[in-house]
Structure formats: C-alpha cells, structure tokens
Short mmCIF file of C-alpha atoms in Angstrom, two decimals:
data_model
loop_
_atom_site.label_atom_id
_atom_site.label_comp_id
_atom_site.label_asym_id
_atom_site.label_seq_id
_atom_site.Cartn_x
_atom_site.Cartn_y
_atom_site.Cartn_z
CA MET A 1 50.32 -58.34 -46.86
CA SER A 2 51.15 -56.25 -43.71
CA THR A 3 50.24 -52.87 -42.28
CA THR A 4 52.94 -50.60 -40.70
CA THR A 5 51.48 -48.18 -38.22
CA LEU A 6 53.38 -44.66 -38.18
CA ARG A 7 52.75 -42.65 -35.07
CA ILE A 8 53.42 -39.00 -35.82
CA ILE A 9 53.87 -36.11 -33.53
CA MET A 10 52.24 -33.28 -35.08
CA ASN A 11 53.43 -29.98 -33.44
CA GLY A 12 51.44 -26.74 -34.42
CA VAL A 13 48.04 -28.44 -35.63
CA THR A 14 45.89 -25.54 -33.99
CA GLY A 15 47.28 -23.11 -36.71
CA ARG A 16 45.61 -22.49 -40.05
CA MET A 17 48.00 -24.54 -42.31
CA GLY A 18 49.01 -27.34 -39.52
CA TYR A 19 45.24 -28.08 -39.05
CA ARG A 20 43.70 -27.57 -42.35
CA GLN A 21 46.31 -28.91 -44.88
CA HIS A 22 48.56 -31.19 -42.72
CA LEU A 23 46.11 -32.62 -40.22
CA VAL A 24 42.73 -32.81 -41.93
CA ARG A 25 43.67 -33.08 -45.86
CA SER A 26 46.32 -35.20 -45.41
CA ILE A 27 47.17 -37.43 -42.23
CA LEU A 28 43.46 -37.77 -41.32
CA ALA A 29 42.53 -38.26 -45.06
CA ILE A 30 45.30 -41.04 -45.21
CA ARG A 31 44.09 -42.69 -42.16
CA ALA A 32 40.20 -42.38 -43.19
CA ASP A 33 41.27 -44.17 -46.71
CA GLY A 34 42.85 -47.11 -44.74
CA GLY A 35 46.48 -45.82 -45.27
CA ILE A 36 48.88 -45.85 -48.20
CA LEU A 37 48.71 -48.91 -50.37
CA LEU A 38 52.13 -49.97 -51.56
CA PRO A 39 53.10 -51.54 -54.80
CA ASN A 40 53.75 -54.96 -53.10
CA GLY A 41 50.28 -54.84 -51.26
CA ASP A 42 51.49 -53.80 -47.97
CA ARG A 43 50.03 -50.69 -46.47
CA ILE A 44 51.18 -47.82 -44.33
CA GLN A 45 48.67 -46.58 -41.88
CA VAL A 46 49.06 -43.40 -39.71
CA GLU A 47 48.05 -42.24 -36.28
CA PRO A 48 48.40 -38.64 -35.07
CA ILE A 49 49.44 -37.37 -31.79
CA LEU A 50 48.66 -33.60 -31.51
CA VAL A 51 51.13 -31.26 -29.83
CA GLY A 52 50.28 -27.54 -29.11
CA ARG A 53 50.10 -24.67 -26.71
CA ASN A 54 46.25 -24.65 -25.90
CA GLU A 55 44.98 -27.78 -24.20
CA GLU A 56 41.49 -26.65 -24.71
CA LYS A 57 41.84 -26.51 -28.60
CA LEU A 58 43.75 -29.62 -28.65
CA ALA A 59 40.98 -31.44 -26.96
CA GLU A 60 38.33 -30.03 -29.18
CA LEU A 61 40.27 -31.12 -32.23
CA ALA A 62 40.94 -34.60 -30.83
CA ALA A 63 37.17 -35.18 -30.25
CA LEU A 64 36.18 -33.95 -33.45
CA HIS A 65 38.51 -36.04 -35.47
CA GLY A 66 38.73 -39.08 -33.34
CA VAL A 67 42.51 -38.50 -32.32
CA ALA A 68 43.26 -40.49 -29.29
CA GLU A 69 46.17 -38.66 -27.88
CA TYR A 70 47.15 -34.93 -27.64
CA THR A 71 49.50 -33.05 -25.14
CA THR A 72 50.96 -29.43 -24.69
CA ASP A 73 54.16 -31.17 -23.28
CA LEU A 74 56.45 -31.72 -26.46
CA SER A 75 59.00 -33.50 -24.47
CA GLU A 76 56.34 -35.74 -23.08
CA ALA A 77 55.41 -36.70 -26.66
CA LEU A 78 59.12 -36.90 -27.87
CA ALA A 79 59.82 -39.60 -24.93
CA ASP A 80 57.34 -41.98 -26.55
CA ASP A 81 59.40 -44.51 -28.52
CA THR A 82 56.51 -45.73 -30.48
CA ALA A 83 56.30 -42.30 -32.17
CA THR A 84 58.84 -42.40 -34.76
CA ILE A 85 58.01 -39.17 -36.80
CA TYR A 86 58.15 -35.53 -35.79
CA PHE A 87 56.29 -33.07 -37.72
CA ASP A 88 56.45 -29.09 -37.12
CA ALA A 89 54.14 -26.51 -38.29
CA GLN A 90 54.56 -23.93 -35.34
CA VAL A 91 55.65 -20.30 -36.02
CA THR A 92 59.08 -20.17 -37.51
CA SER A 93 60.77 -18.73 -34.42
CA ALA A 94 60.02 -21.80 -32.39
CA ARG A 95 60.79 -24.29 -35.08
CA LYS A 96 64.61 -24.93 -34.66
CA ASP A 97 64.74 -25.75 -30.88
CA ALA A 98 61.79 -28.14 -31.34
CA ILE A 99 63.30 -29.89 -34.31
CA LEU A 100 66.60 -30.17 -32.65
CA ALA A 101 64.99 -31.76 -29.51
CA ALA A 102 63.14 -34.22 -31.93
CA ILE A 103 66.35 -35.41 -33.63
CA ALA A 104 67.96 -35.81 -30.39
CA ALA A 105 64.92 -38.13 -29.57
CA GLY A 106 65.90 -40.17 -32.73
CA LYS A 107 62.54 -39.03 -34.70
CA HIS A 108 62.47 -38.55 -38.53
CA ILE A 109 61.69 -35.18 -39.27
CA TYR A 110 59.18 -33.50 -41.52
CA THR A 111 58.65 -29.88 -41.29
CA GLU A 112 56.93 -26.69 -42.85
CA LYS A 113 59.08 -24.04 -44.10
CA PRO A 114 61.14 -21.82 -43.41
CA ILE A 115 63.09 -24.53 -41.45
CA ALA A 116 64.58 -21.70 -39.29
CA ASN A 117 64.99 -18.05 -39.06
CA THR A 118 68.64 -17.86 -40.48
CA VAL A 119 70.93 -20.15 -42.60
CA ALA A 120 73.14 -20.80 -39.76
CA ASP A 121 70.30 -22.25 -37.93
CA GLY A 122 69.29 -24.25 -40.78
CA LEU A 123 72.68 -25.75 -41.35
CA GLU A 124 72.76 -26.53 -37.57
CA LEU A 125 69.46 -28.70 -38.35
CA VAL A 126 71.13 -30.26 -41.39
CA ALA A 127 74.24 -31.42 -39.60
CA ALA A 128 72.24 -32.76 -36.47
CA ALA A 129 69.90 -34.62 -38.81
CA ASN A 130 72.90 -36.07 -40.61
CA GLN A 131 74.63 -37.16 -37.79
CA ALA A 132 71.55 -38.89 -36.12
CA GLY A 133 70.75 -40.70 -39.40
CA VAL A 134 67.33 -39.79 -39.42
CA ILE A 135 65.17 -39.15 -42.40
CA ASN A 136 64.18 -35.71 -43.06
CA GLY A 137 61.90 -33.57 -45.27
CA VAL A 138 60.71 -30.21 -45.87
CA VAL A 139 57.36 -29.21 -47.22
CA HIS A 140 57.45 -28.41 -51.01
CA ASP A 141 53.97 -28.60 -51.67
CA LYS A 142 53.97 -26.26 -54.75
CA LEU A 143 55.81 -28.83 -56.76
CA TYR A 144 52.57 -31.04 -56.27
CA LEU A 145 49.95 -28.75 -57.61
CA PRO A 146 48.10 -29.51 -60.64
CA GLY A 147 49.33 -26.54 -62.50
CA LEU A 148 52.79 -26.86 -61.85
CA LEU A 149 52.78 -30.64 -62.43
CA LYS A 150 51.39 -29.77 -65.89
CA LEU A 151 54.18 -27.47 -66.33
CA LYS A 152 56.77 -30.05 -65.48
CA ARG A 153 55.35 -32.33 -68.05
CA LEU A 154 55.63 -29.46 -70.60
CA ILE A 155 59.13 -28.74 -69.50
CA ASP A 156 60.18 -32.65 -69.74
CA SER A 157 58.69 -32.91 -73.30
CA GLY A 158 60.76 -30.03 -74.69
CA PHE A 159 57.71 -28.04 -75.31
CA PHE A 160 59.34 -24.58 -74.80
CA GLY A 161 62.44 -25.18 -76.71
CA ARG A 162 64.93 -23.09 -74.96
CA ILE A 163 63.57 -21.43 -71.96
CA LEU A 164 63.99 -17.68 -71.92
CA SER A 165 62.18 -16.31 -68.99
CA VAL A 166 59.65 -16.86 -65.98
CA ARG A 167 57.31 -14.24 -64.69
CA GLY A 168 55.54 -14.98 -61.44
CA GLU A 169 52.64 -13.04 -59.62
CA PHE A 170 51.46 -14.07 -56.19
CA GLY A 171 49.55 -12.41 -53.56
CA TYR A 172 46.06 -11.08 -52.83
CA TRP A 173 44.77 -8.33 -50.45
CA VAL A 174 45.21 -9.33 -46.67
CA PHE A 175 42.82 -7.15 -44.68
CA GLU A 176 44.45 -4.86 -42.04
CA GLY A 177 41.93 -6.35 -39.19
CA ASP A 178 40.01 -3.16 -38.61
CA TYR A 179 37.49 -3.14 -41.37
CA LEU A 180 37.29 -6.98 -41.62
CA PRO A 181 39.28 -9.79 -39.84
CA ALA A 182 42.57 -10.33 -41.63
CA GLN A 183 42.97 -13.85 -43.37
CA ARG A 184 46.47 -14.39 -42.10
CA PRO A 185 47.75 -14.47 -38.47
CA SER A 186 49.25 -11.55 -37.03
CA TRP A 187 52.54 -12.95 -36.39
CA ASN A 188 53.28 -13.05 -40.37
CA TYR A 189 53.60 -9.19 -40.13
CA ARG A 190 56.04 -9.03 -37.23
CA ALA A 191 59.52 -9.48 -37.94
CA GLU A 192 60.35 -10.25 -34.26
CA ASP A 193 58.14 -13.36 -34.70
CA GLY A 194 59.51 -14.72 -37.95
CA GLY A 195 57.20 -13.00 -40.18
CA GLY A 196 57.64 -11.34 -43.51
CA MET A 197 57.00 -11.93 -47.10
CA THR A 198 60.45 -12.71 -48.03
CA LEU A 199 61.17 -15.14 -45.43
CA ASP A 200 58.00 -16.86 -46.20
CA MET A 201 57.71 -16.90 -49.86
CA TYR A 202 61.24 -16.80 -51.06
CA CYS A 203 61.71 -20.37 -49.60
CA HIS A 204 58.96 -21.37 -51.85
CA TRP A 205 60.18 -19.72 -54.94
CA ASN A 206 63.67 -21.17 -54.47
CA TYR A 207 62.47 -24.89 -54.61
CA VAL A 208 59.88 -24.09 -57.41
CA LEU A 209 62.84 -22.40 -59.63
CA GLU A 210 65.42 -25.02 -58.63
CA ASN A 211 63.37 -28.02 -59.57
CA LEU A 212 61.56 -26.68 -62.47
CA PHE A 213 64.20 -24.30 -64.17
CA GLY A 214 67.51 -24.42 -62.53
CA ARG A 215 69.44 -23.22 -59.53
CA VAL A 216 69.21 -19.55 -58.41
CA GLU A 217 72.62 -17.93 -59.07
CA ALA A 218 72.06 -14.34 -58.31
CA VAL A 219 69.17 -12.08 -57.02
CA SER A 220 68.08 -8.51 -57.29
CA SER A 221 65.15 -7.88 -54.78
CA LYS A 222 63.20 -5.15 -52.77
CA ALA A 223 61.26 -5.82 -49.90
CA VAL A 224 58.79 -3.27 -48.63
CA THR A 225 56.24 -2.81 -45.97
CA HIS A 226 53.11 -1.27 -47.62
CA ILE A 227 50.75 -1.70 -44.80
CA HIS A 228 52.49 -0.31 -41.60
CA GLU A 229 49.38 -0.33 -39.25
CA ARG A 230 47.30 -3.59 -38.62
CA TRP A 231 45.03 -5.15 -36.10
CA ASP A 232 45.47 -8.60 -34.50
CA GLU A 233 43.35 -11.56 -33.74
CA HIS A 234 42.10 -9.92 -30.68
CA GLY A 235 41.19 -6.51 -32.21
CA ASN A 236 44.38 -4.79 -31.00
CA ARG A 237 46.26 -2.39 -33.35
CA TYR A 238 49.90 -3.41 -33.72
CA GLU A 239 52.77 -1.96 -35.88
CA ALA A 240 53.88 -4.08 -38.68
CA THR A 241 57.66 -4.61 -38.64
CA ALA A 242 58.04 -7.21 -41.35
CA ASP A 243 57.87 -6.68 -45.44
CA ASP A 244 54.48 -7.52 -46.83
CA ALA A 245 55.48 -7.48 -50.43
CA ALA A 246 58.92 -8.63 -52.16
CA TYR A 247 59.87 -7.95 -55.74
CA GLY A 248 62.63 -10.02 -57.07
CA ILE A 249 64.56 -10.61 -60.18
CA PHE A 250 66.28 -13.98 -60.08
CA GLU A 251 69.05 -15.11 -62.52
CA LEU A 252 69.11 -18.97 -62.92
CA GLU A 253 71.69 -21.28 -64.47
CA GLY A 254 71.28 -21.57 -68.11
CA ASP A 255 70.77 -17.73 -68.50
CA ILE A 256 67.17 -17.85 -67.61
CA ILE A 257 65.66 -14.70 -66.13
CA ALA A 258 62.85 -15.01 -63.45
CA GLN A 259 60.89 -12.18 -62.10
CA ILE A 260 58.43 -12.85 -59.39
CA ASN A 261 56.15 -10.24 -57.50
CA SER A 262 54.97 -11.36 -54.00
CA SER A 263 52.48 -9.11 -52.23
CA TRP A 264 49.81 -9.29 -49.41
CA ALA A 265 48.96 -5.74 -50.54
CA VAL A 266 47.76 -6.32 -54.05
CA ARG A 267 44.07 -6.76 -55.53
CA VAL A 268 43.88 -9.96 -57.78
CA ASP A 269 43.33 -9.37 -61.55
CA ARG A 270 44.41 -12.94 -62.89
CA GLY A 271 43.11 -16.31 -63.12
CA GLU A 272 44.49 -17.64 -59.94
CA LEU A 273 46.09 -16.35 -56.67
CA VAL A 274 49.64 -17.58 -58.15
CA GLU A 275 50.56 -17.61 -61.74
CA PHE A 276 53.67 -18.36 -63.82
CA GLN A 277 54.30 -17.54 -67.29
CA VAL A 278 57.00 -19.32 -68.96
CA ASP A 279 58.31 -18.18 -72.37
CA GLY A 280 60.47 -20.16 -74.71
CA THR A 281 61.77 -20.07 -78.20
CA HIS A 282 59.21 -22.76 -79.20
CA GLY A 283 56.30 -21.75 -77.13
CA SER A 284 54.85 -20.10 -73.65
CA ALA A 285 52.65 -21.46 -70.99
CA VAL A 286 51.02 -19.78 -67.89
CA ALA A 287 50.52 -22.14 -64.97
CA GLY A 288 48.65 -21.76 -61.64
CA LEU A 289 47.48 -23.66 -58.79
CA PHE A 290 45.25 -25.85 -61.11
CA GLY A 291 45.20 -24.63 -64.48
CA CYS A 292 47.97 -24.51 -67.24
CA LYS A 293 47.40 -23.05 -70.72
CA VAL A 294 49.97 -22.83 -73.49
CA GLN A 295 50.60 -21.09 -76.81
CA PRO A 296 53.08 -22.91 -79.06
CA ARG A 297 55.13 -21.22 -81.67
CA VAL A 298 52.85 -22.10 -84.50
CA ASN A 299 49.64 -20.72 -82.90
CA THR A 300 51.52 -17.35 -81.86
CA PRO A 301 49.76 -14.41 -83.05
CA LYS A 302 51.31 -11.39 -84.73
CA PRO A 303 50.14 -8.14 -82.93
CA VAL A 304 51.41 -4.87 -84.06
CA TRP A 305 51.70 -1.77 -81.61
CA ASN A 306 49.36 1.02 -82.49
CA PRO A 307 48.45 3.23 -79.69
CA ASP A 308 46.00 5.22 -82.05
CA LEU A 309 43.56 2.34 -82.43
CA PRO A 310 41.98 -0.17 -79.76
CA THR A 311 43.19 -3.81 -80.22
CA ASP A 312 40.97 -6.01 -81.99
CA GLN A 313 42.71 -9.02 -80.73
CA ASP A 314 41.27 -11.23 -77.70
CA PHE A 315 44.47 -12.27 -76.49
CA SER A 316 43.04 -14.57 -73.66
CA SER A 317 41.32 -16.59 -76.11
CA GLN A 318 44.59 -17.35 -78.08
CA TRP A 319 45.61 -19.95 -75.58
CA THR A 320 44.72 -23.63 -74.85
CA GLN A 321 44.28 -25.02 -71.58
CA ILE A 322 45.96 -28.42 -70.94
CA PRO A 323 43.35 -30.95 -69.88
CA ASP A 324 42.99 -32.86 -66.50
CA ASN A 325 43.99 -36.00 -68.02
CA GLN A 326 45.25 -37.49 -64.72
CA GLU A 327 44.03 -37.62 -61.10
CA PHE A 328 45.44 -35.06 -58.88
CA THR A 329 45.51 -35.30 -55.26
CA ASN A 330 45.97 -32.56 -52.66
CA GLY A 331 49.55 -31.50 -52.87
CA PHE A 332 50.26 -31.55 -49.14
CA ARG A 333 49.21 -35.05 -48.90
CA ALA A 334 50.82 -36.29 -52.11
CA GLN A 335 54.16 -35.16 -50.31
CA TRP A 336 53.12 -36.63 -47.08
CA GLU A 337 52.52 -39.87 -48.83
CA GLN A 338 55.94 -39.60 -50.71
CA PHE A 339 57.67 -38.90 -47.17
CA LEU A 340 56.15 -41.70 -45.23
CA GLN A 341 57.09 -44.32 -47.88
CA ASP A 342 60.55 -43.03 -47.79
CA VAL A 343 60.81 -43.37 -43.88
CA VAL A 344 59.35 -47.02 -44.18
CA ALA A 345 61.91 -47.78 -46.97
CA ASP A 346 64.57 -46.17 -44.97
CA ARG A 347 65.72 -43.92 -47.78
CA PRO A 348 66.53 -40.25 -48.15
CA HIS A 349 63.61 -37.94 -49.14
CA ALA A 350 64.11 -35.90 -52.17
CA TYR A 351 63.10 -32.53 -50.48
CA ASP A 352 65.36 -32.40 -47.17
CA LEU A 353 66.46 -29.98 -44.77
CA ALA A 354 69.39 -29.11 -46.95
CA ALA A 355 66.97 -28.07 -49.54
CA GLY A 356 65.28 -25.82 -46.78
CA VAL A 357 68.60 -24.27 -46.27
CA ARG A 358 68.87 -23.34 -49.88
CA GLY A 359 65.65 -21.62 -49.49
CA LEU A 360 66.88 -19.70 -46.58
CA GLN A 361 70.07 -18.59 -48.63
CA LEU A 362 67.84 -17.15 -51.19
CA VAL A 363 65.92 -15.23 -48.42
CA ASP A 364 69.27 -14.05 -47.00
CA ALA A 365 70.31 -13.10 -50.49
CA GLY A 366 67.09 -11.20 -50.96
CA LEU A 367 67.10 -9.30 -47.74
CA THR A 368 70.62 -8.30 -48.36
CA SER A 369 69.87 -7.07 -51.76
CA SER A 370 66.86 -5.00 -50.55
CA ALA A 371 68.90 -3.52 -47.65
CA GLU A 372 71.83 -2.66 -49.70
CA GLY A 373 70.39 -1.73 -52.96
CA ARG A 374 72.55 -4.18 -55.06
CA ARG A 375 72.58 -7.50 -56.90
CA VAL A 376 73.69 -10.44 -54.84
CA GLU A 377 75.31 -13.78 -55.97
CA ILE A 378 74.42 -16.73 -54.27
CA GLU A 379 76.90 -19.57 -53.33
CA GLN A 380 75.19 -22.45 -52.12
CA VAL A 381 76.65 -24.41 -49.30
CA ALA A 382 74.11 -26.97 -48.77
CA ARG A 383 73.14 -29.78 -51.28
#
C-alpha cells in the first residue's frame, strides 16, 4: 500500500465558500481522516497551499488549521512544481486570468462556478485546458446533496413514469446591510464585479436539470433587481447594479417543463432553502437539500375545488419521506474526492470546464430573454 500526496494551490480561501466548504469541510477534513482510501488499499493524501490577497488573514487561517504554506503571490505558488492542482474560489471577475495562468503552469484545474463572466471566456478556458491536457473540473455540489441523490434514485428506478414537469424554489431574504449585516458579500449585488442571481444560480440550475432530467433547449426568463440600495461589509451604502432575483421557465429535452424561481428577496415558507417538486404520470416527489418526500399514484388524494368551504385535507401529511438508508457526506467533499481520484488515475472528470460553459450558455440565454422579453433557444457548443 502506498500514499500519494497531492499539493493543492487554493486561491480565494478567505472567502465564505472557499473557506467553509472547500478548505475546512473538504480538503482539511480529508487530510484529518488520513486521506482518501482507494479500493486497492492505496491512499490519496492532500496538503493545501493557501493563496489570497490578505496576508494577515492567510496567516491566521494557516496557524489555526496547521497549514504550512501560504502566499499572496499566485505566480510564486504556480511556479512550485510539487503543487499539481490549482483550485479557484475567487470572485468571478478574477477567475479566468488565474485559471489560464494555472493551465500554462501545467496544473490540473478545479474551480468554483461560474467559470468566467462570458461564454467566450469559458470556451477559451476549455480550449486551453484541452491543449495542455490537464484534468479539469467544475464544482457541481448540488448533485451530491442527500435530497438530490435520493431524487436521482427515484428517477433511475422509474418511479415517476413519464416526467412531466419540475418546479423549483430557491432563495431567502438577504439583509440589505443597514438593519442587520448581509449574509452574502456585497460584490454579489454589483454587476461590474461579476455579481447577479442569474450568473450565480443559472449555472447551478443548468447542471441540475441537465444531469437529472435532460438538456435545456430553450428558456424564458426575467431578471429583476428588487432591492436597489444596499450596505457593504464596512457599512458603506452602495447601489445594487446586479439582479437579485430571476424567474425562469426552462424547456427540456423530452418535453419536460421546468420552472425555477431564484431570489435573495424572498422570505421562506417551505421546508428547505431550495426545493424541487417533480411531477410524473406515476408519482411525484419534493426534494430539498437533505429530505425527499414522495406521493405515488396509488396514494394520490382526490381533492375537489370548492372555494365556499375550507379544505378538510392536510396535504402535507399525504407525502412519505424517503429514509436516510445510506450515509451521506458533505457534497463539496464528495466531489473533491471524486476529482482527486480522477487526477491520480489520469482520467477525465465528469463535470469539466465544458460543463461550466454550458452553464454560462444558460446564463447568457436567460439574460438575453430578460432583456429582450422573448423565448431564447439554446444551441450548445460545448460538450
């Protein structure tokens, strides 16, 4: 039995997602558990190199978590031949140039999404990675969530019969920053910094729809800035220039219709912060981050519309929760482990930069639909 140690350049770990999900709950958790045990008894161990703009924060994180190396100089990190993987969790606007530099240095690439600001920039990344022959992956964390893994089992088992429609609700109220500090960074609400609900979440919805139900063939969408005035991390007022909500209808292959509302200006009245209801000829399901409940055809009630009398049915009680009959790990960590095994095995990662471009194509189509008030067909150029 042998151990392969992968040194990973992690850029953007002082940010919320980069720190909590990727550094702490994924890479450091893997390291603490002695690495990834492979079927043949070998192990993959990991060692992060922290990169960011704030040296003081990097030093604090390194000391707190026992990380030996950190730097504010990305070029210095990329020059280290012993570091074979580059991970990017920076703001979107800084991502393309950093990834191109990492590809030029021969690093395998794993990145948050959106992978870039535009489809053209994304295609440039795909071309560079293909020419360099590096393994590349894009975060598809929602596919690894317990609720969606249960939903995938239902789909694969034929539970739904013919799937008719998907309805998604995502979001919560993000405070403006004056009354209470905002839960999300201020750049999310500035278009010039790569912010916006459509750019952020349509990349997610594309891979969820594509991998569970079918390719998105057309979209009708409306992007809205509901809250125009916000306050940043330092208490300074700023004008929100990016959309904070997007309402979309997605036409999928197989004549499936998906409707997804995404908003940072909505108060939650549902079981989880994101939920998808899937309706089919033989049954329906509602899946969230963790839970998934079902209502098969044989258990479907027969309500009758009567606006003159209050309903006597408890609709919520008519669904059955799928049990947690397997062990689920953190979704970000699960994909990290898959990507690291692909690197060691020198095989393509299932969710690559081309998948990231397809997400950007949906973003572009959604924004075009909103701006021009029309349905937009999507001709995918990256596969």
